[in-house]
Amino acid sequence: MKEQKRKKTTRSMYWKRVQRENVRRMLLTSVCFCILFLLCAIVLRINSEQIINAKILWVLLVLEEAYAMTFGWRAYRWLSGERRGNIQLEVSGFWIIFETVLIVGALVAGDTFFKLVVYWIMTAVLAIGPLYNNREFLTSLAVQIVALVVLIICQKLGMQTIIYLAANQLMCGIISRQGYYNFLRRAEDAEAIDTAKTLSETDPMTKLLNRRGLERRIERMWNICLRSNKKVAVIMIDIDNFKKYNDSFGHLEGDNCIRKVSEQIHNMIRKKSELAARVGGEEFVIFLPDMDKAQALNWAIKLKENVEKLCIQQADSNFLPIVSISVGVTWGYARKNGSFAQMQEQADEALYGAKKSGRACVYMEENCYGKTRTTGKIQGYYEKAFRSLG
């Protein structure tokens, strides 16, 4: 079951890479077409009296220019992130319209040589342009073969020309297939590299970032915050008296405790720009951009309460019967004369202040917040923990 899920995920990743590459090629082709159609319009303007069906060609060029600009703009918006969702239907429509336009242009033109040139251009572009899967490739090939048959019948081409065109069609088909499979192999290699990099930067037990992953990600995120002069918050977290927990319940249960706490951290991370890492046995660091002082404080208090609501039994000698955390919070603006390391050090000092204040609290700017006491709402946690123990 896991193997099938892994293969499905891998296929999905490959498909996304193929889709993005197809959109990128559609954008490049659209730009080239805009320039090409503009040049054709200039040539048509100069030699309009000598060209047969000039008015029809004018209409065709206008439609082609509008088609290229429309699809180019839509591809640009998708690549820049302004649009989301599946764009595969538009990509297929782009190439279908491309084939149709060139076939119509070839039929309107009176010169046989011009028809052959248009056909060669169409097959060459379709060979190196889109990344077709098997079904799309067969559909496109069928359209090209029909166009070839119509061209042979209408122009009454000789056998030698037919052989040349058939060989050109075969070669373009081979190039198209080879290009598709080469891209898939490159995508597979890139995916393997990304997976290895992710594994090397992820803590295997908690699935949070490790120190290496945090250092690599924070360098990029800090520069982004620096350019935008963003507010940032750094939070240090420590599981209270974790050594007592390990001594009482064993290291396996200690690992389970760390996993449960890290799950609550995962649940609190809502944006890709927010980073969470395990930097010690039971210590975690959180980086939260675009968060002011009040938001950072509320975030930390909410996390502390969520961990306590798990009602994980603590050692009998602990000051609380359930597992709790101490949290140190610092906040400020990303400055050139500052760094994440400095803010992390400040958060670590705040964490030390939380421990000095009796643990199970959030410490920020020399003030203690949300301290858990043995009265009030903690009574509900006691009762729930005792019921779970029978």
Coordinates of C-alpha atoms in Angstrom, one line a residue:
M1 CA 0.0 0.0 0.0
K2 CA 2.8 2.4 0.9
E3 CA 4.7 1.5 -2.3
Q4 CA 1.6 2.3 -4.4
K5 CA 1.2 5.6 -2.6
R6 CA 4.8 6.4 -3.1
K7 CA 4.6 5.6 -6.9
K8 CA 1.4 7.7 -7.1
T9 CA 3.1 10.7 -5.4
T10 CA 6.1 10.3 -7.7
R11 CA 4.0 10.3 -10.8
S12 CA 2.2 13.4 -9.6
M13 CA 5.6 15.1 -9.1
Y14 CA 6.7 14.2 -12.6
W15 CA 3.4 15.3 -14.1
K16 CA 3.8 18.7 -12.3
R17 CA 7.3 19.1 -13.7
V18 CA 6.1 18.2 -17.2
Q19 CA 3.2 20.6 -16.9
R20 CA 5.4 23.5 -15.8
E21 CA 7.9 22.8 -18.6
N22 CA 5.0 22.6 -21.2
V23 CA 3.7 26.0 -20.0
R24 CA 7.2 27.5 -20.2
R25 CA 7.6 26.2 -23.8
M26 CA 4.2 27.5 -24.6
L27 CA 5.3 31.0 -23.4
L28 CA 8.5 30.9 -25.5
T29 CA 6.7 29.7 -28.5
S30 CA 4.0 32.4 -28.2
V31 CA 6.7 35.1 -28.0
C32 CA 8.4 33.7 -31.1
F33 CA 5.0 33.5 -32.9
C34 CA 4.2 37.1 -32.1
I35 CA 7.5 38.2 -33.7
L36 CA 7.1 35.8 -36.6
F37 CA 3.5 36.9 -37.4
L38 CA 4.5 40.5 -37.1
L39 CA 7.2 40.0 -39.7
C40 CA 4.8 38.1 -41.9
A41 CA 2.4 41.0 -41.7
I42 CA 5.2 43.4 -42.8
V43 CA 6.0 41.2 -45.7
L44 CA 2.4 40.9 -46.6
R45 CA 2.0 44.7 -46.5
I46 CA 4.9 45.2 -48.9
N47 CA 3.9 42.5 -51.3
S48 CA 0.1 42.5 -50.9
E49 CA -0.5 43.0 -54.6
Q50 CA 1.6 40.0 -55.6
I51 CA 0.2 37.5 -53.1
I52 CA -2.9 35.5 -53.8
N53 CA -5.7 35.6 -51.2
A54 CA -4.0 38.5 -49.4
K55 CA -7.1 39.6 -47.6
I56 CA -7.7 36.1 -46.2
L57 CA -4.0 36.0 -45.1
W58 CA -4.5 39.4 -43.3
V59 CA -7.4 38.1 -41.3
L60 CA -5.5 34.9 -40.5
L61 CA -2.4 36.9 -39.3
V62 CA -4.5 39.1 -37.1
L63 CA -6.2 36.0 -35.5
E64 CA -2.8 34.4 -35.2
E65 CA -1.3 37.4 -33.4
A66 CA -4.2 37.6 -31.0
Y67 CA -3.9 33.8 -30.4
A68 CA -0.2 34.0 -29.6
M69 CA -0.5 37.1 -27.3
T70 CA -3.5 35.6 -25.4
F71 CA -1.9 32.2 -24.7
G72 CA 1.5 33.9 -24.0
W73 CA -0.1 36.2 -21.4
R74 CA -2.0 33.3 -19.7
A75 CA 1.2 31.2 -19.6
Y76 CA 3.1 34.1 -18.0
R77 CA 0.5 34.6 -15.4
W78 CA 0.5 30.9 -14.5
L79 CA 4.3 30.7 -14.3
S80 CA 4.5 33.9 -12.1
G81 CA 2.0 32.4 -9.7
E82 CA -0.9 34.7 -10.4
R83 CA -3.0 31.8 -11.6
R84 CA -3.4 28.4 -10.0
G85 CA -4.8 25.0 -11.0
N86 CA -4.6 22.7 -14.0
I87 CA -3.6 24.4 -17.2
Q88 CA -3.0 21.3 -19.3
L89 CA -6.2 21.8 -21.2
E90 CA -5.0 25.2 -22.4
V91 CA -1.6 23.8 -23.3
S92 CA -3.3 21.2 -25.5
G93 CA -5.6 23.8 -27.0
F94 CA -2.6 26.0 -27.8
W95 CA -0.9 23.3 -29.9
I96 CA -4.1 22.2 -31.5
I97 CA -4.8 25.8 -32.6
F98 CA -1.2 26.0 -33.8
E99 CA -1.6 22.9 -36.0
T100 CA -4.9 24.2 -37.3
V101 CA -3.6 27.7 -38.1
L102 CA -0.6 26.4 -40.1
I103 CA -2.7 23.8 -42.0
V104 CA -5.2 26.5 -42.9
G105 CA -2.3 28.9 -43.9
A106 CA -0.8 26.2 -46.1
L107 CA -4.1 25.5 -47.8
V108 CA -4.8 29.2 -48.4
A109 CA -1.4 29.8 -50.0
G110 CA -1.1 29.0 -53.6
D111 CA 2.5 28.1 -53.9
T112 CA 3.4 24.4 -53.4
F113 CA 6.9 25.3 -52.0
F114 CA 5.3 27.5 -49.4
K115 CA 2.9 24.7 -48.4
L116 CA 5.8 22.3 -48.0
V117 CA 7.7 24.9 -45.9
V118 CA 4.7 25.4 -43.6
Y119 CA 4.3 21.7 -43.2
W120 CA 8.0 21.2 -42.3
I121 CA 7.8 24.1 -39.8
M122 CA 4.8 22.6 -38.2
T123 CA 6.4 19.1 -37.8
A124 CA 9.7 20.6 -36.6
V125 CA 8.0 22.8 -33.9
L126 CA 5.8 20.0 -32.7
A127 CA 8.8 17.7 -32.5
I128 CA 10.8 20.0 -30.1
G129 CA 8.0 22.1 -28.6
P130 CA 5.4 20.2 -26.5
L131 CA 6.1 17.3 -24.2
Y132 CA 3.4 14.9 -25.2
N133 CA 2.4 11.8 -23.3
N134 CA 1.5 8.8 -25.4
R135 CA -2.1 9.7 -26.0
E136 CA -1.4 13.3 -26.9
F137 CA 1.4 12.2 -29.1
L138 CA -0.8 9.8 -31.1
T139 CA -3.5 12.5 -31.4
S140 CA -1.0 15.0 -32.8
L141 CA 0.6 12.4 -35.1
A142 CA -2.8 11.6 -36.5
V143 CA -3.5 15.3 -37.3
Q144 CA -0.1 15.6 -38.9
I145 CA -0.6 12.5 -41.1
V146 CA -4.0 13.7 -42.2
A147 CA -2.5 17.1 -43.1
L148 CA 0.2 15.2 -45.0
V149 CA -2.3 13.1 -46.9
V150 CA -4.3 16.3 -47.8
L151 CA -1.2 18.0 -49.0
I152 CA -0.2 15.0 -51.2
I153 CA -3.7 14.8 -52.7
C154 CA -4.1 18.5 -53.3
Q155 CA -0.7 19.2 -54.7
K156 CA -0.3 15.8 -56.5
L157 CA 3.2 15.4 -55.2
G158 CA 5.7 13.0 -56.7
M159 CA 6.9 9.8 -55.1
Q160 CA 10.3 11.3 -54.2
T161 CA 8.7 14.2 -52.4
I162 CA 6.3 11.9 -50.6
I163 CA 9.2 9.8 -49.4
Y164 CA 11.0 12.9 -48.1
L165 CA 7.9 14.1 -46.3
A166 CA 7.3 10.7 -44.8
A167 CA 10.9 10.5 -43.6
N168 CA 10.6 14.0 -42.1
Q169 CA 7.4 12.9 -40.3
L170 CA 9.1 9.8 -38.9
M171 CA 12.2 11.7 -37.8
C172 CA 10.1 14.4 -36.0
G173 CA 8.1 11.7 -34.3
I174 CA 11.2 10.0 -33.0
I175 CA 12.6 13.3 -31.8
S176 CA 9.4 14.1 -30.0
R177 CA 9.3 10.8 -28.2
Q178 CA 13.0 11.0 -27.3
G179 CA 12.6 14.5 -26.0
Y180 CA 9.7 13.5 -23.8
Y181 CA 11.5 10.5 -22.3
N182 CA 14.8 12.5 -21.8
F183 CA 12.9 15.1 -19.9
L184 CA 11.3 12.4 -17.7
R185 CA 14.7 11.0 -16.9
R186 CA 16.0 14.4 -16.0
A187 CA 12.9 15.0 -13.9
E188 CA 13.5 11.6 -12.1
D189 CA 17.1 12.6 -11.4
A190 CA 16.1 16.0 -10.1
E191 CA 13.4 14.5 -7.9
A192 CA 16.0 12.0 -6.5
I193 CA 18.3 14.9 -5.7
D194 CA 15.5 17.0 -4.1
T195 CA 14.5 13.9 -2.0
A196 CA 18.0 13.3 -0.8
K197 CA 18.4 17.0 0.0
T198 CA 15.1 17.0 1.9
L199 CA 16.1 14.0 3.9
S200 CA 19.4 15.4 4.8
E201 CA 17.7 18.6 6.0
T202 CA 14.8 17.0 7.9
D203 CA 14.8 15.5 11.4
P204 CA 13.7 11.8 10.8
M205 CA 11.8 11.5 14.1
T206 CA 9.7 14.7 14.1
K207 CA 9.8 15.6 10.3
L208 CA 10.7 19.1 11.3
L209 CA 13.9 20.8 9.9
N210 CA 17.2 19.9 11.4
R211 CA 20.0 22.4 12.0
R212 CA 21.3 22.1 8.5
G213 CA 17.9 22.5 7.0
L214 CA 17.2 25.5 9.2
E215 CA 20.4 27.2 8.2
R216 CA 19.8 26.8 4.5
R217 CA 16.2 27.9 4.6
I218 CA 16.7 30.8 7.0
E219 CA 19.4 32.3 4.8
R220 CA 16.9 32.7 2.0
M221 CA 14.0 33.8 4.2
W222 CA 16.0 36.3 6.1
N223 CA 17.1 38.0 2.9
I224 CA 13.5 38.2 1.7
C225 CA 12.4 39.7 5.1
L226 CA 15.4 42.1 4.9
R227 CA 14.4 43.4 1.5
S228 CA 10.8 44.0 2.6
N229 CA 11.7 45.3 6.0
K230 CA 9.3 42.7 7.5
K231 CA 8.5 42.0 11.1
V232 CA 9.8 38.7 12.3
A233 CA 9.4 36.6 15.5
V234 CA 11.7 33.9 16.7
I235 CA 10.5 31.4 19.3
M236 CA 12.5 28.8 21.3
I237 CA 10.6 25.9 22.9
D238 CA 11.8 23.4 25.5
I239 CA 9.9 20.4 27.0
D240 CA 9.9 20.9 30.7
N241 CA 11.9 18.4 32.8
F242 CA 12.2 16.0 29.9
K243 CA 15.0 14.0 31.6
K244 CA 12.5 13.1 34.4
Y245 CA 10.1 11.9 31.7
N246 CA 12.8 9.7 30.1
D247 CA 13.9 8.3 33.4
S248 CA 10.4 7.4 34.4
F249 CA 9.0 6.0 31.2
G250 CA 12.0 5.1 29.1
H251 CA 13.5 6.5 25.9
L252 CA 10.9 5.0 23.5
E253 CA 8.1 6.8 25.3
G254 CA 10.3 9.9 25.4
D255 CA 10.6 9.7 21.6
N256 CA 6.8 9.4 21.4
C257 CA 6.4 12.4 23.6
I258 CA 8.7 14.5 21.3
R259 CA 6.7 13.3 18.3
K260 CA 3.4 14.4 19.9
V261 CA 4.8 17.9 20.8
S262 CA 6.2 18.3 17.3
E263 CA 2.8 17.4 15.8
Q264 CA 1.4 20.4 17.6
I265 CA 4.1 22.5 16.2
H266 CA 3.3 21.2 12.7
N267 CA -0.4 22.0 13.2
M268 CA 0.5 25.6 14.1
I269 CA 2.7 26.2 11.0
R270 CA 0.3 27.6 8.4
K271 CA 2.6 29.2 5.7
K272 CA 5.5 28.0 3.7
S273 CA 7.5 31.0 4.9
E274 CA 7.1 29.8 8.5
L275 CA 10.0 27.5 9.6
A276 CA 10.2 25.0 12.5
A277 CA 13.2 23.0 13.4
R278 CA 14.4 20.6 16.1
V279 CA 17.7 21.9 17.3
G280 CA 18.3 19.7 20.4
G281 CA 16.9 16.6 22.1
E282 CA 13.8 18.4 23.3
E283 CA 14.4 21.9 22.0
F284 CA 12.7 23.5 19.0
V285 CA 13.1 26.9 17.3
I286 CA 10.4 28.6 15.2
F287 CA 10.8 31.4 12.7
L288 CA 7.6 33.4 12.0
P289 CA 7.8 36.3 9.4
D290 CA 5.0 38.9 9.1
M291 CA 4.1 38.6 12.7
D292 CA 3.9 41.4 15.2
K293 CA 4.5 41.3 19.0
A294 CA 0.9 40.4 20.0
Q295 CA 0.5 37.8 17.3
A296 CA 3.8 36.1 18.2
L297 CA 2.8 36.1 21.9
N298 CA -0.7 34.6 21.1
W299 CA 0.9 32.0 18.8
A300 CA 3.2 30.9 21.6
I301 CA 0.5 30.7 24.3
K302 CA -1.8 28.8 21.9
L303 CA 1.0 26.2 21.3
K304 CA 1.7 25.8 25.0
E305 CA -2.0 25.3 25.7
N306 CA -2.3 22.7 22.8
V307 CA 0.6 20.7 24.2
E308 CA -1.0 20.7 27.7
K309 CA -4.3 19.6 26.2
L310 CA -2.6 16.4 25.1
C311 CA -2.5 15.4 28.8
I312 CA 0.6 13.3 28.4
Q313 CA 1.4 11.9 31.8
Q314 CA 4.6 13.2 33.4
A315 CA 6.8 11.8 36.1
D316 CA 5.4 11.7 39.6
S317 CA 8.3 14.0 40.8
N318 CA 7.4 16.7 38.3
F319 CA 5.8 19.9 39.3
L320 CA 2.8 19.1 37.0
P321 CA 1.2 15.7 36.3
I322 CA 1.2 16.4 32.5
V323 CA 3.9 17.3 30.0
S324 CA 4.3 21.0 29.5
I325 CA 6.6 23.3 27.6
S326 CA 8.5 26.6 28.3
V327 CA 8.6 29.1 25.5
G328 CA 10.9 32.1 24.9
V329 CA 9.8 34.7 22.4
T330 CA 11.6 37.6 20.7
W331 CA 10.3 40.0 18.1
G332 CA 11.6 42.7 15.8
Y333 CA 12.3 43.9 12.3
A334 CA 14.7 42.3 9.9
R335 CA 17.7 44.7 9.8
K336 CA 21.0 44.8 8.0
N337 CA 22.8 45.2 11.3
G338 CA 21.0 42.2 12.8
S339 CA 20.7 38.5 12.0
F340 CA 18.6 35.4 12.7
A341 CA 21.4 34.1 15.0
Q342 CA 21.1 37.2 17.2
M343 CA 17.4 36.8 17.4
Q344 CA 17.7 33.1 18.2
E345 CA 20.1 34.0 21.0
Q346 CA 17.6 36.5 22.4
A347 CA 14.8 33.9 22.2
D348 CA 17.1 31.5 24.0
E349 CA 17.6 34.0 26.8
A350 CA 13.8 34.5 27.0
L351 CA 13.5 30.7 27.2
Y352 CA 16.0 30.8 30.1
G353 CA 13.8 33.4 31.7
A354 CA 10.7 31.2 31.3
K355 CA 12.5 28.4 33.1
K356 CA 13.6 30.7 36.0
S357 CA 9.9 31.8 36.3
G358 CA 8.9 28.3 37.1
R359 CA 8.5 26.7 33.6
A360 CA 5.2 26.0 31.8
C361 CA 4.9 29.6 30.6
V362 CA 5.7 32.0 27.8
Y363 CA 8.4 34.6 28.4
M364 CA 8.7 37.7 26.3
E365 CA 10.5 41.0 27.1
E366 CA 11.1 40.2 30.7
N367 CA 7.4 39.3 31.3
C368 CA 5.8 36.0 32.0
Y369 CA 2.6 35.1 30.2
G370 CA 0.1 32.2 30.3
K371 CA 1.8 30.4 33.2
T372 CA 0.1 27.1 34.0
R373 CA -0.8 26.7 37.7
T374 CA -2.4 23.9 39.7
T375 CA -5.6 25.9 39.9
G376 CA -8.1 27.1 37.3
K377 CA -8.1 25.5 33.9
I378 CA -5.3 23.0 34.7
Q379 CA -7.8 21.2 36.9
G380 CA -9.6 20.1 33.7
Y381 CA -6.3 18.8 32.4
Y382 CA -5.8 16.9 35.7
E383 CA -9.2 15.3 35.4
K384 CA -8.8 14.3 31.8
A385 CA -5.3 12.8 32.5
F386 CA -6.5 10.8 35.5
R387 CA -9.5 9.5 33.5
S388 CA -7.2 8.4 30.7
L389 CA -5.1 6.5 33.2
G390 CA -8.2 4.7 34.6

